[in-house]
Amino acid sequence: MGAKRRGAAAAAAAGKKRGKRDVCAELCAALSDPALKERATEAWERGESLQHEAAVVEPVPFRHGVIPGFLADAAFAEALRDELLGLSFRRRQNDLLSLQQSEDLGGRPEPHIAALRHALCEQFRAWLSAVTQIELEPTLDISCAKYEYTDVLLCHDDKLEGRRIAFILYLVPAWEKSDGGTLDLYSTDGHLEPEQIIKSLVPSWNTLVFFEVSPVSFHQVSEVLSPKRRLSLSGWFHGARAAPPRSPPRSPQPPRSPPPPRSPPRSPQLPRSPHLPSDHEILYEWINEVYLDMDSQAQIQEEFEERSEILLRDFLKKEKHQLLCEALESKDIQWSSRGPANKRLYEAADEDSLPEGLKKFLRFLRSEALFLLLSNFTGLKLHFLAPSEEDEDAGEGQAADSAGHSSPKAEQEATEAGADGSPQQPGSVAEAQDGEAQNGSGSTPVCTGELRHWTHGHYTLVHDTQATEFALDLLFYCGCGDWDPAYGGFTSYIARGEDEELLTVNPEENCLALVYRDRETLKFVKYINHQSLAGQGQQPRRRFWDFSFVYYE
């Protein structure tokens, strides 16, 4: 090849490389239309609606906008999608979400990703700043998410220091509302808590949604119900915290009547109460007798003290468990939804509406006899007869059945035998409360709890106001004979600030779970997904119940 031809070939190759590097993301023409920008700015500022084929601005339930055809070049959008699908994704699963997410795309070298990032930081940022009147910084957080069947992102507000505008660019195939994966926007109540979904935005190819991040910007990505892949780019523009608006001087006004009182929160803390007086005979009425054997109790306590958790299978007598399951099917039970959605969603029973058998079981869970039995199971001081650490230290070296009651076996004997060694009479455990007062014991052990109903779409989340105390959790399950953990509905324990699970408790029929947690341990019930609705034979997997109690020393 001649030098002239070699030079021409080299120049052509260099031109191709420059062309590859010089990929440009052209945004839709609407963003360059001064008249449309002025109308959008006015609608945003006044809290009014703007309906235009090139851009939509809405004030309800919080200020947001939709820009269809965001990328002007269809070929660019397709090439961007292909680059994104070539990235490495990691599966993320915790209380709030289940999805696959890329690393932050701020430094990715792929040409279409880099070109979009540049266009967002320059042209789109300038347009957003003008419309929202928020001075946005020239940097942004951006990543890619893949949602597949049963993936979900539950209710949250996106608030984090510096975030001002959130955005999502959808690169999805043809999508219907029945496919799930909608962006659901919540209204809020007088306590600035999410109240109900009042708008659902269906993902659409090459459409960008943006909204102002605020204390009321509660939203979720509903569960994906389709085998289609829901691919999106999302992130946040940052800016200085908004200053509170100044109030203009006002002329004197007549005194106003006081505002109506706010309604109470929809999720008040459950009341705590000490045990109910009871005789030990209540244990023999309900519990599988293997767990009333003193040697078994000692073995359970040894295992619990080593692991801080234990599962007691076939805990109730079979006939008692069967009666509970039948009573739970009663149509007379009144169930109320527990919220708000950024903390929990399930149904709790109104105890006054329960059949007598369920009321008796709740009284059993609050009974003095069970408090003492739980002390024997765990070594915790949930009853004045249970030895404290000081008692155990003082009694070290003494016989297990000494007057100090330093063993679970001795504690049980104390409830079953009088001073002369004869069996105690009914009611004698309750009467011994007088001794508790005389002994001047410390804080009184208390418990709190409820009967809960779980089905598709239910969950609880870790949140800032979740109680973090030393406590013993008790979970007892009914109606979950063939429940699969793949459906969700299991209770997970995590360390504060971590996603990795320390322990998972799966719903299991007639099983009592006991878990001791400290101040740094949080818990949640995993979202119950669409798979729970799939039946096998004549046994559809749809729901279960649990009795959820917490005991405090």
XYZ file of C-alpha atoms in Angstrom:
553
model
C 0.000 0.000 0.000
C 1.316 3.442 -0.919
C 2.039 6.067 1.684
C -0.832 8.192 0.384
C -3.352 5.336 0.713
C -2.006 4.351 4.147
C -2.437 7.952 5.293
C -6.002 8.100 3.989
C -6.881 4.805 5.723
C -5.380 6.021 8.987
C -7.300 9.274 8.751
C -10.538 7.402 8.100
C -9.943 5.117 11.086
C -9.180 8.086 13.282
C -12.336 9.743 12.074
C -14.363 6.674 13.072
C -12.769 6.670 16.534
C -13.494 10.361 16.956
C -17.072 9.734 15.854
C -17.433 7.017 18.450
C -16.074 9.309 21.153
C -18.162 12.224 19.988
C -21.541 10.559 20.542
C -24.001 13.275 21.497
C -27.271 12.920 23.378
C -29.805 15.202 21.765
C -32.781 15.952 24.015
C -36.308 16.609 22.793
C -37.035 19.934 21.104
C -39.574 20.837 23.814
C -36.731 21.646 26.210
C -35.555 24.367 23.818
C -38.973 25.996 23.437
C -38.946 29.255 25.484
C -42.737 29.539 25.494
C -43.216 26.019 26.846
C -40.539 26.571 29.491
C -42.295 29.761 30.610
C -45.637 27.954 30.866
C -44.067 25.060 32.781
C -42.352 27.497 35.174
C -45.596 29.331 35.830
C -47.541 26.091 36.414
C -44.847 24.765 38.779
C -44.707 27.981 40.792
C -48.473 28.371 41.095
C -49.156 24.723 41.779
C -51.261 24.389 38.663
C -51.573 21.709 36.003
C -49.951 21.989 32.573
C -51.071 19.510 29.930
C -48.963 19.673 26.768
C -48.072 16.933 24.301
C -44.356 17.605 24.898
C -44.384 18.085 28.686
C -46.779 17.668 31.591
C -46.553 19.389 34.977
C -48.831 18.375 37.853
C -49.085 19.648 41.448
C -50.944 16.665 42.968
C -50.155 14.777 45.130
C -46.808 16.622 44.986
C -45.135 18.575 42.205
C -43.949 16.365 39.354
C -43.504 16.401 35.598
C -43.528 13.966 32.671
C -41.576 14.403 29.417
C -42.379 11.812 26.725
C -39.838 11.287 23.940
C -37.098 12.676 26.177
C -34.270 11.548 23.860
C -34.747 12.992 20.380
C -32.890 10.212 18.559
C -34.567 6.780 18.709
C -31.332 5.055 17.647
C -29.486 6.742 20.529
C -32.097 5.501 23.023
C -31.767 1.924 21.760
C -27.962 2.060 21.859
C -28.147 3.453 25.411
C -30.392 0.571 26.448
C -27.931 -1.940 24.971
C -25.004 -0.357 26.820
C -26.936 -0.475 30.086
C -27.838 -4.139 29.636
C -24.123 -4.867 29.192
C -23.309 -3.539 32.662
C -22.817 -5.688 35.730
C -25.794 -5.642 38.082
C -26.022 -6.813 41.662
C -29.146 -8.172 43.280
C -30.359 -5.983 46.140
C -32.890 -7.297 48.627
C -33.874 -5.778 51.920
C -36.997 -4.593 53.711
C -37.644 -1.813 51.173
C -36.762 -3.311 47.813
C -36.030 -6.254 45.592
C -34.288 -5.423 42.301
C -31.018 -5.512 40.365
C -28.936 -2.332 40.383
C -25.823 -1.151 38.570
C -22.962 0.713 40.168
C -23.105 4.501 40.114
C -22.771 5.617 36.489
C -21.006 8.887 37.257
C -17.699 7.701 35.808
C -18.732 5.070 33.265
C -16.864 5.438 29.933
C -19.490 3.900 27.617
C -20.174 6.563 24.955
C -23.968 6.693 25.157
C -24.012 6.597 28.963
C -21.375 9.364 29.089
C -23.262 11.427 26.493
C -26.550 11.176 28.407
C -24.817 12.081 31.649
C -23.392 15.202 29.999
C -26.782 16.204 28.562
C -28.480 15.748 31.932
C -25.859 17.787 33.771
C -25.899 20.618 31.250
C -29.014 21.092 29.150
C -31.595 19.322 31.327
C -30.248 20.706 34.606
C -30.519 24.246 33.258
C -34.112 23.624 32.148
C -35.057 22.091 35.516
C -33.467 24.969 37.439
C -35.450 27.465 35.396
C -38.755 25.625 35.775
C -38.477 24.759 39.486
C -36.566 27.897 40.540
C -34.118 25.663 42.392
C -30.388 26.239 41.884
C -29.153 22.755 41.048
C -25.527 21.661 41.280
C -23.728 20.494 38.088
C -23.328 16.956 39.397
C -25.862 14.186 39.861
C -26.292 10.698 41.227
C -27.316 8.233 38.541
C -27.647 4.443 38.292
C -29.580 1.822 36.375
C -32.166 -0.584 37.806
C -33.631 -3.776 36.402
C -36.948 -4.946 37.835
C -38.096 -8.457 36.973
C -41.019 -10.632 38.067
C -42.027 -9.900 41.719
C -39.430 -7.127 42.114
C -40.676 -4.076 44.004
C -39.607 -0.793 45.631
C -41.914 0.041 48.528
C -43.176 3.391 49.802
C -40.491 5.983 50.612
C -39.904 9.720 50.127
C -36.320 9.835 48.653
C -35.305 12.435 51.231
C -31.581 12.515 51.818
C -29.346 15.491 52.508
C -28.977 17.637 49.397
C -31.411 15.829 47.100
C -33.753 18.305 45.428
C -35.064 16.784 42.182
C -35.478 13.073 41.433
C -35.766 11.715 37.896
C -36.459 8.381 36.165
C -35.907 7.637 32.471
C -37.760 4.526 31.297
C -36.240 2.236 28.649
C -38.913 -0.448 28.740
C -40.681 -2.527 26.084
C -44.387 -1.976 25.432
C -45.881 -1.814 28.920
C -49.389 -2.050 30.372
C -50.701 -1.243 33.833
C -51.433 -4.958 34.283
C -47.679 -5.609 34.026
C -47.188 -3.856 37.388
C -44.076 -1.771 37.923
C -46.056 1.493 38.011
C -44.710 4.573 39.744
C -47.331 5.126 42.445
C -47.662 8.560 44.065
C -49.165 8.908 47.559
C -51.207 11.637 49.148
C -50.330 12.531 52.748
C -52.357 13.097 55.899
C -52.156 15.749 58.600
C -49.100 14.042 60.086
C -47.220 14.135 56.753
C -47.546 10.380 56.477
C -48.486 8.588 53.243
C -52.211 8.021 53.079
C -53.254 6.471 49.780
C -52.125 6.056 46.183
C -53.892 8.663 44.087
C -51.858 8.444 40.878
C -50.047 5.614 39.073
C -47.707 6.355 36.176
C -47.238 3.453 33.750
C -43.639 3.182 32.431
C -43.306 4.130 28.787
C -40.346 3.888 26.419
C -38.097 6.972 26.401
C -40.270 8.870 28.908
C -38.714 10.831 31.761
C -40.513 11.563 35.039
C -39.177 14.084 37.544
C -40.419 15.343 40.906
C -39.388 17.564 43.760
C -37.963 15.686 46.741
C -39.793 16.863 49.856
C -41.261 15.572 53.146
C -44.403 14.579 51.216
C -42.888 13.026 48.064
C -43.951 9.486 48.996
C -43.901 7.052 46.088
C -43.276 3.412 45.260
C -42.587 1.105 42.323
C -45.376 -1.462 42.443
C -44.556 -5.146 42.124
C -43.678 -6.263 38.595
C -46.226 -8.894 37.587
C -44.866 -9.603 34.105
C -41.868 -11.526 32.743
C -40.901 -8.329 30.902
C -37.780 -6.490 32.046
C -38.421 -3.039 33.514
C -35.221 -1.094 32.784
C -34.775 2.466 34.010
C -32.145 5.087 34.707
C -32.766 7.072 37.860
C -31.034 9.566 40.072
C -31.120 12.919 41.801
C -30.014 16.466 41.219
C -28.631 18.134 44.321
C -28.931 21.669 45.571
C -28.931 23.807 48.686
C -31.708 23.203 51.149
C -34.739 25.337 50.414
C -35.085 28.385 52.663
C -38.432 28.810 54.386
C -40.558 31.348 52.533
C -40.817 34.778 54.052
C -44.237 35.950 55.134
C -45.101 39.429 53.816
C -46.217 42.037 56.368
C -49.890 41.696 57.115
C -52.429 44.223 58.213
C -54.089 43.538 61.564
C -56.579 40.709 61.337
C -59.352 39.660 63.699
C -58.350 36.691 65.847
C -58.849 33.350 64.148
C -60.622 30.420 65.673
C -58.180 27.659 66.618
C -57.553 25.011 63.932
C -59.278 21.668 64.365
C -57.171 19.120 66.215
C -55.195 16.704 64.095
C -56.435 13.200 63.878
C -54.351 10.698 65.847
C -51.700 8.770 63.925
C -53.042 5.721 62.124
C -50.435 3.494 63.760
C -50.330 4.276 67.498
C -47.901 2.304 69.613
C -49.444 -0.838 71.054
C -49.988 -0.518 74.814
C -47.737 -2.441 77.180
C -49.210 -4.232 80.149
C -48.024 -6.521 82.945
C -49.050 -10.166 82.971
C -52.556 -11.277 83.741
C -53.008 -13.331 86.932
C -53.235 -17.026 86.150
C -52.555 -20.445 87.575
C -50.003 -22.813 86.056
C -52.870 -25.072 84.945
C -53.337 -22.799 81.933
C -50.046 -24.164 80.593
C -51.330 -27.745 80.712
C -54.492 -26.634 78.947
C -52.661 -25.249 75.907
C -49.085 -26.457 75.572
C -47.637 -29.683 74.244
C -46.524 -31.429 77.440
C -43.007 -32.050 76.145
C -42.332 -28.341 76.724
C -43.515 -28.556 80.328
C -40.908 -31.143 81.205
C -38.282 -29.454 83.383
C -35.370 -31.200 81.708
C -36.658 -30.027 78.332
C -36.915 -26.488 79.637
C -33.342 -26.600 80.865
C -32.167 -27.839 77.468
C -34.162 -25.131 75.675
C -32.680 -22.459 77.916
C -29.164 -23.698 77.260
C -29.705 -23.557 73.500
C -31.426 -20.165 73.674
C -28.664 -18.602 75.758
C -26.128 -19.789 73.200
C -27.999 -18.560 70.090
C -30.490 -15.925 71.390
C -33.248 -17.602 69.369
C -35.113 -20.880 69.229
C -38.005 -22.511 67.358
C -40.410 -24.672 69.350
C -42.309 -26.828 66.865
C -45.686 -28.419 67.609
C -45.900 -26.014 70.510
C -49.621 -26.247 71.163
C -51.647 -29.379 71.656
C -52.981 -30.477 68.278
C -56.605 -30.037 69.215
C -55.960 -26.532 70.548
C -54.080 -25.524 67.424
C -56.876 -26.867 65.247
C -59.452 -24.853 67.173
C -57.397 -21.687 66.684
C -57.120 -22.268 62.926
C -60.874 -22.801 62.637
C -61.647 -19.711 64.715
C -59.346 -17.564 62.568
C -61.608 -18.268 59.576
C -64.553 -16.567 61.323
C -66.197 -13.864 59.251
C -67.132 -12.028 62.436
C -63.544 -10.941 63.071
C -63.017 -7.270 62.281
C -59.662 -6.549 60.651
C -58.205 -3.063 60.276
C -55.336 -2.032 58.029
C -52.163 -1.019 59.841
C -50.073 1.726 58.244
C -48.693 4.102 57.186
C -47.256 2.608 54.007
C -43.720 3.900 54.651
C -43.634 1.751 57.802
C -46.023 -1.172 57.407
C -49.018 -2.635 55.661
C -50.957 -5.572 57.144
C -54.209 -6.263 58.956
C -54.649 -6.415 62.725
C -57.618 -7.919 64.548
C -59.993 -5.966 66.749
C -59.804 -8.076 69.891
C -63.391 -7.303 70.896
C -64.606 -8.987 67.705
C -62.689 -12.244 68.246
C -64.375 -15.575 69.011
C -63.942 -16.667 72.611
C -61.293 -19.269 71.737
C -58.984 -16.622 70.264
C -59.582 -14.304 73.214
C -58.569 -17.122 75.553
C -55.357 -17.687 73.597
C -54.482 -13.997 73.801
C -55.083 -14.126 77.542
C -52.770 -17.139 77.640
C -50.042 -15.152 75.844
C -50.422 -12.414 78.455
C -50.683 -14.785 81.419
C -48.403 -14.853 84.423
C -47.812 -18.564 83.901
C -46.478 -17.974 80.386
C -44.255 -15.116 81.616
C -42.663 -17.562 84.035
C -42.394 -20.303 81.422
C -40.688 -17.884 79.021
C -38.253 -17.065 81.815
C -37.501 -20.777 82.073
C -37.047 -21.056 78.303
C -34.765 -18.045 77.962
C -33.116 -17.220 81.291
C -34.618 -13.724 81.150
C -36.195 -12.214 84.235
C -39.799 -12.008 83.057
C -41.200 -12.992 86.446
C -40.198 -12.268 90.021
C -39.572 -15.985 90.621
C -37.065 -16.063 87.777
C -33.498 -15.574 89.018
C -31.697 -12.366 88.109
C -27.998 -12.317 87.220
C -27.289 -11.187 90.782
C -29.262 -14.152 92.123
C -27.294 -16.542 89.921
C -23.982 -15.061 91.025
C -24.999 -15.289 94.682
C -26.236 -18.833 94.252
C -23.203 -20.131 92.354
C -22.128 -23.427 93.800
C -25.478 -24.092 95.484
C -27.801 -26.914 94.584
C -29.989 -26.293 91.554
C -33.146 -26.561 93.638
C -32.009 -24.227 96.417
C -34.223 -21.513 97.864
C -32.723 -19.041 95.381
C -34.466 -20.884 92.473
C -31.290 -20.650 90.383
C -32.402 -23.090 87.677
C -35.369 -23.386 85.323
C -36.239 -26.665 86.997
C -36.391 -25.027 90.415
C -38.490 -22.158 89.053
C -41.046 -24.587 87.684
C -41.103 -26.488 90.964
C -41.723 -23.208 92.756
C -44.928 -22.744 90.785
C -46.079 -26.346 91.131
C -45.293 -27.096 94.748
C -46.082 -25.400 98.040
C -43.734 -24.968 100.975
C -44.449 -28.497 102.160
C -43.706 -29.974 98.724
C -47.354 -30.621 97.867
C -48.806 -29.446 94.515
C -49.899 -25.813 94.531
C -53.588 -25.084 94.469
C -55.104 -23.180 91.517
C -54.550 -19.465 91.896
C -51.461 -19.735 94.083
C -49.153 -18.309 91.398
C -51.333 -15.233 91.100
C -51.447 -14.851 94.870
C -47.659 -14.836 94.971
C -47.706 -11.343 93.455
C -47.874 -10.083 97.031
C -44.405 -11.492 97.521
C -43.194 -9.553 94.470
C -44.233 -6.276 96.051
C -42.728 -7.244 99.397
C -39.430 -8.212 97.768
C -39.169 -4.748 96.265
C -38.294 -6.064 92.798
C -37.224 -3.643 90.072
C -39.109 -2.827 86.911
C -42.211 -4.889 86.251
C -42.022 -7.177 83.202
C -44.579 -6.188 80.561
C -45.712 -7.345 77.155
C -47.456 -6.010 74.095
C -48.885 -7.832 71.124
C -51.543 -8.341 68.491
C -53.085 -10.863 66.136
C -52.069 -10.135 62.536
C -53.331 -11.288 59.146
C -50.900 -11.533 56.215
C -51.603 -11.805 52.500
C -50.302 -10.571 49.136
C -48.897 -7.025 49.316
C -48.359 -6.966 53.087
C -45.039 -6.062 54.736
C -43.308 -4.089 57.464
C -40.289 -1.814 57.019
C -37.375 -0.768 59.169
C -37.869 2.896 60.042
C -36.377 5.603 62.240
C -39.109 5.406 64.862
C -38.929 1.639 65.288
C -38.458 0.748 68.945
C -34.911 -0.378 69.711
C -34.779 -1.960 73.147
C -33.676 -5.189 74.706
C -36.710 -7.383 74.195
C -37.940 -10.918 73.627
C -39.982 -11.381 70.450
C -42.575 -14.143 70.322
C -44.165 -15.253 67.046
C -46.750 -17.998 66.774
C -48.057 -19.008 63.341
C -51.324 -20.432 62.042
C -52.577 -21.220 58.531
C -49.159 -21.472 56.857
C -48.829 -25.235 56.484
C -47.161 -25.146 53.066
C -45.932 -21.554 52.944
C -42.822 -21.110 50.776
C -40.223 -18.514 51.871
C -40.043 -17.461 48.197
C -43.432 -15.787 48.749
C -42.003 -13.467 51.429
C -43.813 -13.059 54.738
C -40.781 -14.143 56.761
C -39.432 -12.014 59.616
C -35.846 -10.844 59.177
C -33.506 -9.444 61.802
C -30.696 -7.111 60.750
C -28.085 -4.974 62.462
C -28.749 -1.250 62.339
C -27.390 0.229 59.117
C -26.807 -3.158 57.475
C -28.707 -5.127 54.824
C -27.272 -8.542 55.656
C -29.705 -10.664 57.631
C -28.680 -11.911 61.061
C -31.630 -14.273 61.334
C -34.731 -15.206 59.367
C -37.877 -16.685 60.910
C -40.105 -18.372 58.326
C -43.840 -18.911 58.894
C -44.255 -22.477 60.139
C -47.450 -24.122 61.299
C -47.925 -24.461 65.077
C -44.429 -23.149 65.669
C -43.413 -20.759 68.439
C -40.385 -18.609 67.607
C -38.506 -16.791 70.371
C -35.861 -14.196 69.462
C -33.953 -11.943 71.833
C -32.779 -8.664 70.304
C -30.669 -5.782 71.542
C -30.788 -2.052 70.829
C -28.862 -2.411 67.571
C -31.072 -5.133 66.106
C -34.036 -4.228 63.893
C -36.661 -6.418 62.277
C -39.074 -6.426 59.353
C -41.563 -8.732 57.633
C -40.639 -9.218 53.980
C -43.120 -8.069 51.333
C -45.470 -10.909 50.310
C -45.233 -11.148 46.547
C -47.471 -12.273 43.710
C -46.239 -15.869 43.884
C -48.252 -16.323 47.069
C -51.416 -16.201 44.950
C -50.424 -19.190 42.806
C -52.286 -22.357 43.776
C -51.135 -25.925 43.626
C -53.901 -28.494 43.375
C -56.695 -27.487 45.728
C -54.492 -25.610 48.186
C -54.063 -21.984 47.108
C -51.333 -20.182 49.020
C -52.996 -16.928 49.962
C -52.606 -15.967 53.603
C -51.603 -16.819 57.142
C -51.941 -15.412 60.641
C -49.485 -14.804 63.433
C -49.668 -13.800 67.059
C -46.897 -11.252 67.448
C -45.855 -10.388 71.004
C -42.918 -8.619 72.621
C -41.877 -9.155 76.246
C -39.757 -6.726 78.244
C -37.888 -7.554 81.456
